[in-house]
Amino acid sequence: MMSIEYTVYCDDPAAHEFRVEMDVPLAGEEALLLRLPVWIPGSYLIREFARHVLELTAEAVLSDGARRPLAVTKIDKCSWRVLPPRGARAVRCRYRVWAFDASVREAWLDTNRGFFNGTSLFLRVEGRIREEHRVRLVPPSDSRCAGWRVATALDRAEGTAPWSFGDYRAPDYDALIDAPVAMGPLEFVEFSAGGVPHTLAFTGQLEPVDRQRLASDLTAICSTTQALFGDIPFRRYLFLLTLTDEGYGGLEHGESSALLAARRDLPWPGMGVPSDEYVRLLGLFSHEYFHAWVVKRLKPAAFTPCDLFSENYTRLLWLFEGWTSYYDDLLLVRAGVIDADRYLALVAKTATQVLTAPGRLRQSLADASFDAWIKFYRPDENSANANVSYYAKGALLALALDLQLRERGASLDALLRLLWERHGRSGKGLEENTPFAVLHEMAGARLARWLEKMVQGTEDPPLAALLRRFGVQWREVMATLPDAGLRFERDSMRVATVRRGGSAERAGIAPRDELIAVEGFKASSAQWESVLRRRGAGARIAVHAFREGRLYQTSLELAPPALERVELRRMPRATAQQRERLHSWLHPAAQQ
């Protein structure tokens, strides 16, 4: 059986370049079309990975073993054509890839670590994507990289030791690019969940870490997630965690996930009650692990299969990302790694994020999902006014739907399992109307119409009333200072955002303006706060600012305080029914 083979060299880490050799056996082709994806599944933005490809050359391997240089013709932004001569048995391509993106989406290489997604490194041979693909990872020769190890969900070839450089294989191109590779001075935490081996491989850690707690908490989270679906669709699972001074993010894959976090997020020996940073990290683990079911297998019809060279539009990200965002924290309390009060505080934080963003009243969740390719990953100064997060508001909508289902003797758990059984196991994608149709079947037309209205419109979910019936009090806390309708950049008097229709907009203040004086005194964070506190709502304050280097003066009328945060508390005098409902939601039986 023929296979397409790649050899990846990381012998020039200081230059931040991977060197790749690609061997393609020929089967009578007149031409080879080589293409590099323009986006990576799970991150809905055209990223143009080909912009980092350097010095692509090709040569033919003739039947007698001789080599002949070949012309490589670039035919569009991400595609190249190679014409092998008659009788050639293979084509070898050589190229380099600039690797200096510290996110989980592209590639990175320096003397401390290496990381790459296949979408950044592996050219695809059109017409040959169903063949076996093999990868040889060559260890760096740089002495500063001595002792490096490798972690990837790719299958090891015979003769390659665990966690080492060597030979790996994938049954096809899609599997090849769905298994990121991490390398460096890796450390490992291994545990079992549901009888399936799991590994956390991490690099960049400098402080002491409570490995036992990590293993225990991850085991509980993974086991609880497995119980929710009643199915484990993989043979093993790998978390790839990169630790930096500042960082947060994740990207899901079929049998692994790539995660980025700050070093301080890890648990330390003797920590006791989990820190906010550690809870956030556990939520990230939970989120990406949940995606192994939802998105990687249960997915929109528009992603079956994915077109890696164009946008793949769906209006269902409110479900795939929003429901995942709902469950990522809910599974923490169900797993016992946080308590109910901590969980309610996390829900309150999400509610605050949504209700303080005016854009939720202008963009629907369906539109936000469809426009993810041009809006969500490209925020600007007006995003808060114009857009809604299908993650955050989608999570609140999932909560509102779950509570209503539970009042009817059902649950979002049951609805999710039904979707999994019908579409996840088989890989049959969800059509745009499928969630509403299945909800109609489970709970009736009224609730299905309500959900469709919420997804297509901009109304806020009625969470205060719903939570009250579960013994949870919703409280909206107003700010102590009057509202000026703007926010500054961190540690600066440069305007970051101006709320649509607010005081600053009416005064003519715009994003990127820099305030230099307030009421005749030099502008500073302390001076600004002092003026707001002393003058109060209804007062007018004089402001001097620069815009594009030109000084202007204006007068701003302060508005009453705006919403600062939402608080959720368990009712101290909840009824027996309310307490029972709350318990069945946060601590359901293993299976319903």
XYZ file of C-alpha atoms in Angstrom:
592
model
C 0.000 0.000 0.000
C 1.327 3.406 -0.971
C 1.594 6.140 1.630
C 2.464 9.808 1.515
C 5.357 10.530 3.839
C 6.563 13.664 5.588
C 9.811 14.185 7.456
C 9.778 17.093 9.902
C 13.066 18.601 11.043
C 13.311 21.065 13.921
C 17.071 21.568 13.661
C 16.918 25.373 13.402
C 14.809 26.418 16.398
C 16.478 29.807 16.785
C 15.222 30.700 13.294
C 11.705 29.520 14.232
C 11.404 27.366 11.128
C 10.349 23.767 10.661
C 11.910 22.061 7.649
C 9.706 19.560 5.864
C 10.434 16.892 3.254
C 7.413 15.346 1.566
C 7.601 12.138 -0.474
C 4.718 11.316 -2.797
C 4.806 7.962 -4.633
C 3.323 8.271 -8.099
C 0.579 6.180 -9.605
C 0.577 7.490 -13.155
C -0.455 11.069 -12.332
C 0.222 13.667 -14.991
C 0.331 16.416 -12.375
C 0.310 16.816 -8.611
C -1.826 19.512 -7.026
C -0.511 20.399 -3.561
C -2.618 22.540 -1.240
C -2.379 23.831 2.340
C -5.634 24.449 4.277
C -6.659 28.044 4.850
C -8.359 27.402 8.236
C -8.273 24.872 11.026
C -11.458 23.103 12.190
C -12.696 24.476 15.488
C -11.472 28.014 14.816
C -13.742 29.728 12.327
C -11.495 32.218 10.586
C -9.611 32.098 7.286
C -6.025 32.194 8.562
C -4.058 31.656 5.331
C -1.469 29.200 6.676
C 0.287 29.206 3.290
C 1.649 32.660 4.056
C 4.276 30.956 6.241
C 5.480 28.458 3.608
C 9.006 29.259 2.405
C 11.357 27.941 -0.307
C 9.120 25.222 -1.755
C 11.050 23.086 -4.240
C 10.432 19.707 -5.866
C 12.339 16.966 -7.632
C 11.364 13.783 -9.431
C 12.691 10.419 -8.344
C 13.192 8.426 -11.549
C 12.902 4.674 -11.947
C 16.695 4.291 -11.848
C 16.969 6.312 -8.651
C 18.221 9.466 -10.330
C 16.813 12.842 -9.282
C 15.585 15.612 -11.558
C 14.599 19.130 -10.378
C 11.012 20.078 -11.149
C 9.284 23.404 -11.608
C 6.779 24.329 -8.920
C 4.013 26.641 -10.105
C 1.908 28.493 -7.584
C -1.637 28.702 -8.947
C -3.447 30.459 -6.100
C -2.833 31.624 -2.550
C -2.553 28.098 -1.113
C -2.002 25.761 -4.086
C 0.984 24.604 -6.123
C 1.226 22.411 -9.233
C 4.088 20.016 -9.937
C 4.467 18.172 -13.256
C 6.492 14.945 -12.865
C 8.137 13.483 -15.981
C 6.853 10.307 -17.577
C 8.193 7.242 -15.816
C 8.984 8.974 -12.519
C 8.193 6.850 -9.488
C 7.925 9.590 -6.848
C 8.124 13.310 -6.196
C 9.975 14.803 -3.247
C 9.088 18.309 -2.088
C 11.116 20.384 0.341
C 9.953 23.505 2.110
C 10.216 25.466 5.324
C 7.468 26.811 7.562
C 7.827 29.917 9.729
C 6.614 28.894 13.185
C 6.123 31.811 15.539
C 2.449 31.760 16.487
C 2.097 31.094 20.219
C -1.608 30.199 19.995
C -3.078 26.691 19.773
C -4.027 27.209 16.117
C -0.784 27.331 14.149
C 2.877 26.462 14.783
C 5.675 27.483 17.141
C 9.361 26.617 17.376
C 12.131 28.015 19.532
C 14.835 26.625 21.801
C 12.296 26.041 24.593
C 9.601 24.056 22.790
C 7.946 23.182 19.525
C 4.319 22.770 18.526
C 2.416 22.440 15.288
C -0.946 21.599 13.807
C -0.905 19.601 10.610
C -2.881 22.330 8.853
C 0.209 24.525 9.154
C 2.829 21.991 7.999
C 1.413 19.256 5.811
C 0.666 19.952 2.158
C -2.293 17.959 0.884
C -2.119 15.989 -2.341
C -5.450 16.428 -4.073
C -7.055 13.147 -5.037
C -4.915 11.242 -2.518
C -6.362 12.290 0.843
C -7.773 8.824 1.656
C -4.388 7.138 1.526
C -2.230 6.438 4.567
C 0.003 9.329 5.612
C 3.219 8.843 7.580
C 5.307 11.317 9.533
C 8.896 11.047 10.705
C 9.801 13.482 13.473
C 13.541 14.118 13.632
C 14.975 15.348 16.960
C 16.719 18.727 16.991
C 20.487 18.766 16.815
C 20.732 22.010 18.815
C 22.276 21.225 22.206
C 19.829 23.605 23.872
C 17.062 21.156 22.925
C 18.670 18.088 24.454
C 16.212 15.790 26.174
C 13.185 16.899 24.185
C 10.255 14.494 24.018
C 7.179 14.294 21.781
C 3.449 14.083 22.470
C 0.821 13.511 19.792
C -2.329 11.463 19.255
C -0.923 10.077 15.993
C -0.347 6.319 16.056
C 3.258 5.320 16.684
C 4.839 3.141 14.031
C 6.632 -0.025 15.069
C 10.000 0.753 16.611
C 9.062 4.216 17.913
C 9.114 4.457 21.703
C 6.355 6.282 23.599
C 6.729 10.063 23.805
C 9.736 10.105 21.494
C 10.838 11.311 18.101
C 10.407 8.725 15.377
C 7.770 7.453 12.964
C 4.011 8.040 13.203
C 1.103 7.310 10.921
C -2.463 8.326 10.149
C -5.048 6.436 8.069
C -5.795 9.507 5.918
C -5.096 13.204 5.577
C -7.994 14.292 7.800
C -6.684 12.163 10.676
C -3.180 13.496 10.053
C -4.160 17.130 10.553
C -6.416 16.310 13.523
C -3.492 15.357 15.781
C -1.280 18.294 16.811
C 2.294 17.618 17.856
C 4.044 19.063 20.921
C 7.752 18.680 21.593
C 10.111 19.928 24.243
C 11.028 19.134 27.860
C 7.571 17.641 28.365
C 6.188 16.443 31.660
C 3.349 13.974 31.952
C 0.389 13.236 34.199
C -1.333 9.962 33.348
C -4.709 8.715 34.549
C -7.567 6.470 33.483
C -11.216 7.485 32.982
C -13.846 4.948 32.004
C -11.125 2.386 31.448
C -9.549 4.601 28.765
C -5.956 5.885 29.195
C -5.645 9.670 29.385
C -2.471 11.752 29.458
C -1.754 15.388 30.218
C 1.503 16.460 28.561
C 2.656 19.932 29.508
C 5.609 22.217 29.026
C 6.630 25.624 30.349
C 5.938 24.892 34.019
C 8.365 26.427 36.507
C 6.539 26.385 39.835
C 5.709 23.299 41.965
C 2.545 21.521 40.788
C 0.161 19.235 42.647
C 0.152 16.442 40.066
C -2.005 14.174 42.189
C -4.733 16.796 42.389
C -4.543 17.422 38.657
C -4.939 13.706 37.962
C -7.800 13.366 40.449
C -9.744 16.384 39.191
C -9.264 15.513 35.521
C -10.336 11.926 36.175
C -13.552 13.177 37.784
C -14.285 15.640 34.959
C -13.597 13.141 32.186
C -15.592 10.368 33.879
C -18.560 12.696 34.426
C -18.487 13.766 30.778
C -18.385 10.149 29.624
C -21.367 9.311 31.842
C -23.350 12.177 30.319
C -23.058 10.696 26.825
C -22.955 7.028 27.860
C -20.330 6.441 25.213
C -16.546 6.846 24.781
C -15.702 7.406 21.097
C -11.897 7.179 21.368
C -9.260 4.637 22.425
C -7.133 7.127 24.334
C -7.047 10.860 24.970
C -4.247 13.425 25.167
C -4.281 16.943 26.637
C -1.430 19.090 25.273
C -0.918 22.034 27.641
C 1.477 24.897 27.008
C 2.170 27.149 29.983
C 3.331 30.745 29.600
C 3.358 33.868 31.734
C 0.027 34.955 30.239
C -2.206 32.858 28.037
C -5.572 31.186 27.700
C -7.185 29.182 24.932
C -7.931 25.766 23.562
C -8.657 23.877 20.376
C -10.387 20.537 20.142
C -9.320 17.456 18.178
C -10.712 13.962 17.865
C -8.458 12.250 20.423
C -6.623 15.233 21.868
C -6.828 18.931 22.572
C -4.312 21.752 22.546
C -4.503 24.150 25.478
C -2.752 27.351 26.485
C -2.742 28.685 30.052
C -0.766 30.809 32.493
C 1.636 29.048 34.854
C -0.204 30.438 37.849
C -3.338 28.564 36.765
C -1.936 25.207 37.907
C -2.705 23.878 41.402
C 0.132 24.051 43.881
C 0.806 21.592 46.712
C -1.389 22.400 49.706
C -3.614 24.811 47.749
C -6.828 23.811 49.555
C -9.872 25.533 48.061
C -9.244 25.815 44.300
C -8.110 29.245 43.156
C -10.133 31.152 40.581
C -7.311 30.607 38.094
C -7.326 26.852 38.628
C -11.112 26.692 38.272
C -10.789 28.569 34.983
C -8.177 26.058 33.824
C -10.404 23.123 34.785
C -13.218 24.748 32.813
C -10.901 24.899 29.794
C -10.064 21.192 30.129
C -13.775 20.438 30.474
C -14.709 22.544 27.445
C -12.214 20.995 25.044
C -12.883 17.462 26.292
C -16.635 17.944 25.755
C -15.835 18.862 22.152
C -14.599 15.305 21.549
C -18.312 14.472 21.383
C -19.865 17.791 20.346
C -18.170 19.344 17.271
C -15.697 16.562 16.521
C -18.363 13.882 16.051
C -21.750 15.483 16.599
C -21.398 18.356 14.151
C -23.301 20.594 11.728
C -24.115 19.142 8.335
C -22.059 22.006 6.881
C -18.964 20.375 8.418
C -19.533 16.906 6.975
C -17.065 16.972 5.438
C -15.218 20.214 6.132
C -14.061 22.224 3.155
C -10.611 23.308 4.316
C -10.239 25.917 1.561
C -13.299 28.075 2.126
C -15.695 29.234 4.818
C -18.118 26.568 6.067
C -21.266 28.403 7.117
C -23.648 27.271 9.842
C -26.166 29.031 12.070
C -25.733 26.418 14.807
C -22.638 27.584 16.707
C -24.958 28.765 19.508
C -25.501 25.037 20.079
C -22.070 23.596 19.380
C -20.125 26.267 21.259
C -22.905 27.646 23.461
C -24.018 24.279 24.858
C -20.396 23.295 25.323
C -19.825 26.525 27.271
C -22.847 25.707 29.424
C -21.660 22.215 30.228
C -17.977 23.010 30.763
C -18.649 24.598 34.170
C -21.733 22.521 34.989
C -19.638 19.363 34.711
C -17.190 20.783 37.273
C -19.872 20.871 39.972
C -21.261 17.509 38.906
C -17.751 16.064 39.098
C -17.346 17.465 42.612
C -14.323 19.680 41.885
C -16.273 22.845 42.782
C -19.373 23.352 44.933
C -22.776 24.739 43.978
C -22.044 28.273 45.172
C -18.849 28.411 43.106
C -20.786 27.222 40.078
C -23.507 29.841 40.497
C -20.796 32.491 40.674
C -19.477 31.276 37.303
C -22.962 31.474 35.773
C -23.325 34.986 37.195
C -20.040 35.985 35.576
C -21.289 34.768 32.190
C -24.579 36.607 32.677
C -22.678 39.785 33.510
C -20.607 39.427 30.353
C -23.717 39.118 28.203
C -25.936 41.738 29.852
C -23.260 44.449 29.828
C -22.719 44.074 26.047
C -25.236 46.150 24.032
C -24.541 44.062 20.932
C -26.730 41.260 22.279
C -29.738 43.440 21.421
C -28.612 43.965 17.809
C -27.351 40.572 16.632
C -29.110 37.231 16.948
C -27.360 34.024 17.930
C -28.094 32.571 14.504
C -26.491 35.563 12.797
C -23.539 35.532 15.192
C -22.957 31.888 14.291
C -23.175 32.534 10.558
C -20.887 35.577 10.747
C -18.252 33.992 12.983
C -15.920 33.964 9.967
C -15.862 37.753 9.710
C -16.776 39.006 13.185
C -16.106 36.827 16.238
C -12.390 36.301 15.611
C -11.906 39.864 14.366
C -13.141 42.065 17.198
C -12.829 45.819 16.900
C -13.771 48.891 18.910
C -17.456 48.503 18.003
C -17.802 44.751 18.615
C -19.434 45.170 22.022
C -22.075 47.413 20.416
C -22.718 45.259 17.364
C -22.066 41.601 18.176
C -23.097 38.901 20.627
C -20.986 35.967 21.767
C -22.513 32.667 20.704
C -20.372 31.140 23.451
C -21.648 33.239 26.354
C -25.246 33.967 25.331
C -25.469 30.465 23.881
C -24.563 29.117 27.321
C -27.265 31.216 28.994
C -29.813 30.046 26.444
C -28.781 26.430 27.103
C -29.327 27.021 30.825
C -32.782 28.519 30.210
C -33.719 25.596 27.971
C -32.415 23.035 30.473
C -34.424 24.507 33.340
C -37.618 24.505 31.290
C -37.052 20.932 30.166
C -36.497 19.860 33.764
C -39.817 21.390 34.781
C -41.364 19.137 32.146
C -39.651 16.002 33.439
C -36.928 16.026 30.745
C -33.517 17.715 30.569
C -30.943 19.115 28.191
C -28.881 16.036 29.094
C -31.558 13.821 27.574
C -31.917 16.024 24.492
C -28.155 16.030 23.973
C -27.961 12.243 24.301
C -30.723 11.850 21.745
C -28.850 14.055 19.285
C -25.684 12.058 20.011
C -27.379 8.728 19.425
C -28.953 9.831 16.144
C -26.205 11.997 14.701
C -23.005 11.776 16.753
C -22.318 8.053 16.598
C -23.084 7.900 12.906
C -21.337 11.134 11.976
C -24.494 12.331 10.225
C -24.442 16.090 10.486
C -27.172 18.208 12.032
C -29.241 20.190 9.580
C -30.158 23.720 10.611
C -33.647 22.717 11.796
C -32.707 19.428 13.472
C -32.347 20.740 17.066
C -35.800 22.368 16.921
C -37.399 19.269 15.409
C -35.920 16.952 18.043
C -36.918 19.359 20.823
C -40.460 19.437 19.377
C -40.505 15.658 19.533
C -39.276 15.609 23.133
C -41.101 18.539 24.736
C -43.722 19.803 22.324
C -44.212 22.567 19.796
C -44.408 25.437 22.272
C -40.907 25.020 23.673
C -39.477 24.334 20.212
C -41.012 27.587 18.925
C -39.641 29.432 21.963
C -36.125 28.176 21.294
C -36.290 29.113 17.627
C -37.527 32.582 18.553
C -34.668 33.037 21.029
C -32.084 31.907 18.471
C -33.457 34.053 15.647
C -34.134 37.121 17.808
C -32.294 39.247 20.342
C -34.393 38.772 23.475
C -32.625 37.922 26.750
C -33.438 34.478 28.215
C -35.831 34.828 31.200
C -33.309 33.443 33.646
C -34.327 35.388 36.755
C -37.794 33.799 36.770
C -36.558 30.347 35.788
C -33.800 30.230 38.401
C -36.208 31.349 41.117
C -38.194 28.167 40.546
C -34.963 26.257 41.257
C -34.283 28.102 44.502
C -31.731 30.547 43.055
C -32.030 34.294 43.494
C -30.975 36.578 40.633
C -29.711 40.005 41.684
C -28.521 42.804 39.432
C -25.980 45.083 41.110
C -25.505 48.592 39.757
C -22.149 50.348 39.685
C -21.343 52.858 42.423
C -20.168 55.505 39.949
C -22.248 57.328 37.326
C -21.941 56.001 33.789
C -19.885 57.838 31.175
C -20.584 55.333 28.398
C -16.978 54.443 27.663
C -14.144 52.164 28.695
C -10.436 52.822 28.664
C -7.607 50.605 27.617
C -5.830 48.944 30.519
C -3.660 51.322 32.566
C -4.361 54.114 30.111
C -6.641 57.054 29.378
C -6.934 55.949 25.762
C -10.549 55.112 24.918
C -11.105 51.447 24.055
C -14.863 51.391 23.468
C -17.742 53.848 23.399
C -21.217 52.513 24.153
C -23.744 53.159 21.433
C -26.236 55.826 22.531
C -24.294 56.557 25.708
C -22.937 59.769 27.208
C -19.525 59.601 25.579
C -20.997 59.043 22.120
C -23.310 62.025 22.548
C -20.314 64.108 23.572
C -18.479 63.144 20.390
C -15.825 60.991 22.066
C -14.608 58.096 19.928
C -12.528 54.954 20.367
C -8.756 55.615 20.245
C -9.178 59.155 21.558
C -6.771 59.922 24.384
C -8.102 61.974 27.278
C -5.493 64.399 28.606
C -7.522 66.586 30.964
C -10.716 66.263 32.988
C -12.238 69.379 34.555
C -8.992 71.236 33.916
C -6.721 68.687 35.601
C -4.384 66.131 34.038
C -6.346 63.012 33.156
C -5.515 59.836 35.057
C -7.487 56.854 36.252
C -7.571 58.252 39.775
C -8.615 61.736 38.626
C -11.345 60.317 36.379
C -12.798 58.208 39.180
C -12.641 61.118 41.596
C -14.557 63.426 39.252
C -17.244 60.820 38.609
C -17.695 60.163 42.322
C -17.835 63.854 43.302
C -20.057 65.141 40.488
C -22.595 62.333 40.244
C -25.246 61.512 37.635
C -26.621 64.488 35.699
C -23.484 66.578 36.033
C -21.547 67.814 33.026
C -17.767 67.515 32.987
C -15.242 69.195 30.729
C -12.931 66.899 28.793
C -9.853 67.649 26.675
C -8.621 64.901 24.371
C -6.424 64.152 21.384
C -7.748 62.492 18.242
C -5.194 61.649 15.576
C -2.822 64.145 17.183
C -5.321 67.016 17.209
C -6.633 68.525 20.448
C -10.347 68.992 21.011
C -12.624 69.908 23.915
C -16.081 68.611 24.753
C -18.576 68.367 27.572
C -19.930 65.048 28.788
C -23.126 64.581 30.810
C -22.893 61.705 33.292
C -25.700 59.141 33.252
C -27.042 57.082 36.172
C -24.940 54.060 37.167
C -25.101 51.096 34.777
C -25.249 47.397 35.522
C -22.000 46.278 37.100
C -22.618 42.605 37.726
C -25.133 39.854 38.226
C -25.097 37.874 41.466
C -26.672 34.449 41.995
C -27.366 33.039 45.436
C -29.197 30.019 46.735
C -32.367 31.132 48.483
C -32.020 30.640 52.232
C -35.747 29.869 52.551
C -36.203 27.785 49.428
C -39.094 25.350 49.421
C -38.580 21.612 49.395
C -39.561 21.542 45.717
C -37.057 24.261 44.855
C -34.267 22.464 46.709
C -35.113 19.196 44.971
C -35.111 20.855 41.568
C -31.742 22.480 42.261
C -30.224 19.204 43.405
C -31.519 17.238 40.419
C -30.060 19.880 38.086
C -26.616 20.166 39.655
C -26.300 16.573 40.890
C -28.383 14.354 38.601
C -28.350 10.584 38.759
C -25.666 8.910 36.659
C -28.211 8.409 33.915
C -31.749 9.694 33.533
